[in-house]
Amino acid sequence: GQQVQQSPASLVLQEGENAELQCNFSTSLNSMQWFYQRPGGSLVSLFYNPSGTKHSGRLTSTTVIKERRSSLHISSSQTTDSGTYLCASDTNAYKVIFGKGTHLHVLP
Amino acid sequence: GALVYQYPRRTICKSGTSMRMECQAVGFQATSVAWYRQSPQKTFELIALSTVNSAIKYEQNFTQEKFPISHPNLSFSSMTVLNAYLEDRGLYLCGAGTGGNSGNTLYFGEGSRLIVV
């Protein structure tokens, strides 16, 4: 079936280090979204990125549709970046599938 | 801007009782609404997708009898968890989409957390 695979499952960094999160898809995708899930569970939309590279502050998202992958780069990580990062893809009209998430822990 | 309000944020219900949650789209027309569940320690699973002018489509392991959904207009949807038991606990999320040429951006609510006791 359609799958979204995220890696790594968890990541521990020292504050100031960079993080690279990956997302791969088993079928062709229409778009890619990256979310940060708050401890209470709600989602913060980081990027809607069907293709190419997008920047937002210390965050960069790059999607390469042909290779069915997307990445989220966090530069100069801070302790407040700790949490769960989810990628999601809509593989056909309106149906969005989530990855299992990357649990990021940034140490002071 | 586009916003999705979801409520209640949290419900504690007794085993065997039901819980209804609602999703309100503001600032756009929600031609599609997707309901998800995140069980403890898991990612979000799609329960069902409701698209205007189409029948509501449920994913495997989820049924209309257990999770009836209403999508009466382009700004509102509700879903009920009937006869909730421990395995139904988790965070329920609605995502409302507009589709269109720019692709399908889903705007998500804050989630409704179901605790079953």
PDB file of N, CA, C and O in Angstrom, chain B residues 7 9-10 19 27-28 30 33 36 42 53 57 64 71 84 86 100 106 108:
ATOM      1  N   TYR B   7     -13.362  20.946  18.129  1.00  0.00           N
ATOM      2  CA  TYR B   7     -13.741  20.892  19.532  1.00  0.00           C
ATOM      3  C   TYR B   7     -14.618  19.676  19.791  1.00  0.00           C
ATOM      4  O   TYR B   7     -15.208  19.124  18.856  1.00  0.00           O
ATOM      5  N   ARG B   9     -11.581  19.944  22.812  1.00  0.00           N
ATOM      6  CA  ARG B   9     -10.155  19.646  22.790  1.00  0.00           C
ATOM      7  C   ARG B   9      -9.855  18.346  23.519  1.00  0.00           C
ATOM      8  O   ARG B   9      -8.909  17.640  23.180  1.00  0.00           O
ATOM      9  N   ARG B  10     -10.688  18.053  24.497  1.00  0.00           N
ATOM     10  CA  ARG B  10     -10.398  16.865  25.309  1.00  0.00           C
ATOM     11  C   ARG B  10     -11.693  16.359  25.926  1.00  0.00           C
ATOM     12  O   ARG B  10     -12.510  17.152  26.396  1.00  0.00           O
ATOM     13  N   MET B  19     -18.669   9.701  21.994  1.00  0.00           N
ATOM     14  CA  MET B  19     -18.106  11.049  22.004  1.00  0.00           C
ATOM     15  C   MET B  19     -18.252  11.659  20.608  1.00  0.00           C
ATOM     16  O   MET B  19     -17.929  11.004  19.618  1.00  0.00           O
ATOM     17  N   GLY B  27     -12.842  30.775   6.660  1.00  0.00           N
ATOM     18  CA  GLY B  27     -12.006  31.471   5.685  1.00  0.00           C
ATOM     19  C   GLY B  27     -11.809  30.735   4.379  1.00  0.00           C
ATOM     20  O   GLY B  27     -11.094  31.222   3.499  1.00  0.00           O
ATOM     21  N   PHE B  28     -12.397  29.561   4.250  1.00  0.00           N
ATOM     22  CA  PHE B  28     -12.297  28.827   2.987  1.00  0.00           C
ATOM     23  C   PHE B  28     -13.435  27.815   2.938  1.00  0.00           C
ATOM     24  O   PHE B  28     -14.108  27.548   3.927  1.00  0.00           O
ATOM     25  N   ALA B  30     -14.438  24.126   2.673  1.00  0.00           N
ATOM     26  CA  ALA B  30     -13.879  22.798   2.905  1.00  0.00           C
ATOM     27  C   ALA B  30     -14.598  21.777   2.023  1.00  0.00           C
ATOM     28  O   ALA B  30     -15.588  21.180   2.421  1.00  0.00           O
ATOM     29  N   VAL B  33     -13.100  16.831   3.859  1.00  0.00           N
ATOM     30  CA  VAL B  33     -12.704  16.753   5.264  1.00  0.00           C
ATOM     31  C   VAL B  33     -12.210  15.342   5.533  1.00  0.00           C
ATOM     32  O   VAL B  33     -12.896  14.364   5.221  1.00  0.00           O
ATOM     33  N   TYR B  36      -8.665  11.787  11.189  1.00  0.00           N
ATOM     34  CA  TYR B  36      -7.538  10.923  11.528  1.00  0.00           C
ATOM     35  C   TYR B  36      -7.578  10.567  13.007  1.00  0.00           C
ATOM     36  O   TYR B  36      -8.154  11.288  13.818  1.00  0.00           O
ATOM     37  N   LYS B  42       1.736   6.110  18.231  1.00  0.00           N
ATOM     38  CA  LYS B  42       1.612   5.818  16.791  1.00  0.00           C
ATOM     39  C   LYS B  42       1.438   7.100  15.992  1.00  0.00           C
ATOM     40  O   LYS B  42       1.262   8.176  16.542  1.00  0.00           O
ATOM     41  N   ASN B  53     -20.302  15.989  -2.545  1.00  0.00           N
ATOM     42  CA  ASN B  53     -20.905  15.307  -3.688  1.00  0.00           C
ATOM     43  C   ASN B  53     -20.406  13.887  -3.906  1.00  0.00           C
ATOM     44  O   ASN B  53     -20.593  13.315  -4.979  1.00  0.00           O
ATOM     45  N   LYS B  57     -15.813   7.924   2.373  1.00  0.00           N
ATOM     46  CA  LYS B  57     -15.039   6.700   2.183  1.00  0.00           C
ATOM     47  C   LYS B  57     -14.244   6.374   3.445  1.00  0.00           C
ATOM     48  O   LYS B  57     -13.400   7.158   3.875  1.00  0.00           O
ATOM     49  N   GLN B  64     -18.496   3.057   9.259  1.00  0.00           N
ATOM     50  CA  GLN B  64     -19.495   4.096   9.503  1.00  0.00           C
ATOM     51  C   GLN B  64     -20.284   3.790  10.769  1.00  0.00           C
ATOM     52  O   GLN B  64     -20.719   4.698  11.474  1.00  0.00           O
ATOM     53  N   HIS B  71     -21.100  15.682   7.073  1.00  0.00           N
ATOM     54  CA  HIS B  71     -20.420  16.799   6.371  1.00  0.00           C
ATOM     55  C   HIS B  71     -21.508  17.556   5.614  1.00  0.00           C
ATOM     56  O   HIS B  71     -21.591  17.491   4.386  1.00  0.00           O
ATOM     57  N   ALA B  84     -17.285   3.874  22.828  1.00  0.00           N
ATOM     58  CA  ALA B  84     -15.828   3.981  22.924  1.00  0.00           C
ATOM     59  C   ALA B  84     -15.268   3.031  23.970  1.00  0.00           C
ATOM     60  O   ALA B  84     -15.805   2.902  25.075  1.00  0.00           O
ATOM     61  N   LEU B  86     -11.216   1.241  25.352  1.00  0.00           N
ATOM     62  CA  LEU B  86      -9.818   1.638  25.542  1.00  0.00           C
ATOM     63  C   LEU B  86      -9.068   1.795  24.220  1.00  0.00           C
ATOM     64  O   LEU B  86      -8.269   2.718  24.063  1.00  0.00           O
ATOM     65  N   GLY B 100      -7.957  21.941  -5.715  1.00  0.00           N
ATOM     66  CA  GLY B 100      -7.691  23.003  -6.664  1.00  0.00           C
ATOM     67  C   GLY B 100      -6.352  22.831  -7.351  1.00  0.00           C
ATOM     68  O   GLY B 100      -5.622  21.885  -7.109  1.00  0.00           O
ATOM     69  N   LEU B 106      -4.126  20.664   3.208  1.00  0.00           N
ATOM     70  CA  LEU B 106      -5.070  20.361   4.279  1.00  0.00           C
ATOM     71  C   LEU B 106      -4.765  21.278   5.448  1.00  0.00           C
ATOM     72  O   LEU B 106      -3.622  21.393   5.875  1.00  0.00           O
ATOM     73  N   PHE B 108      -5.386  21.773   9.367  1.00  0.00           N
ATOM     74  CA  PHE B 108      -5.755  20.887  10.456  1.00  0.00           C
ATOM     75  C   PHE B 108      -6.254  21.657  11.669  1.00  0.00           C
ATOM     76  O   PHE B 108      -5.780  22.757  11.980  1.00  0.00           O
TER      77      PHE B 108
END
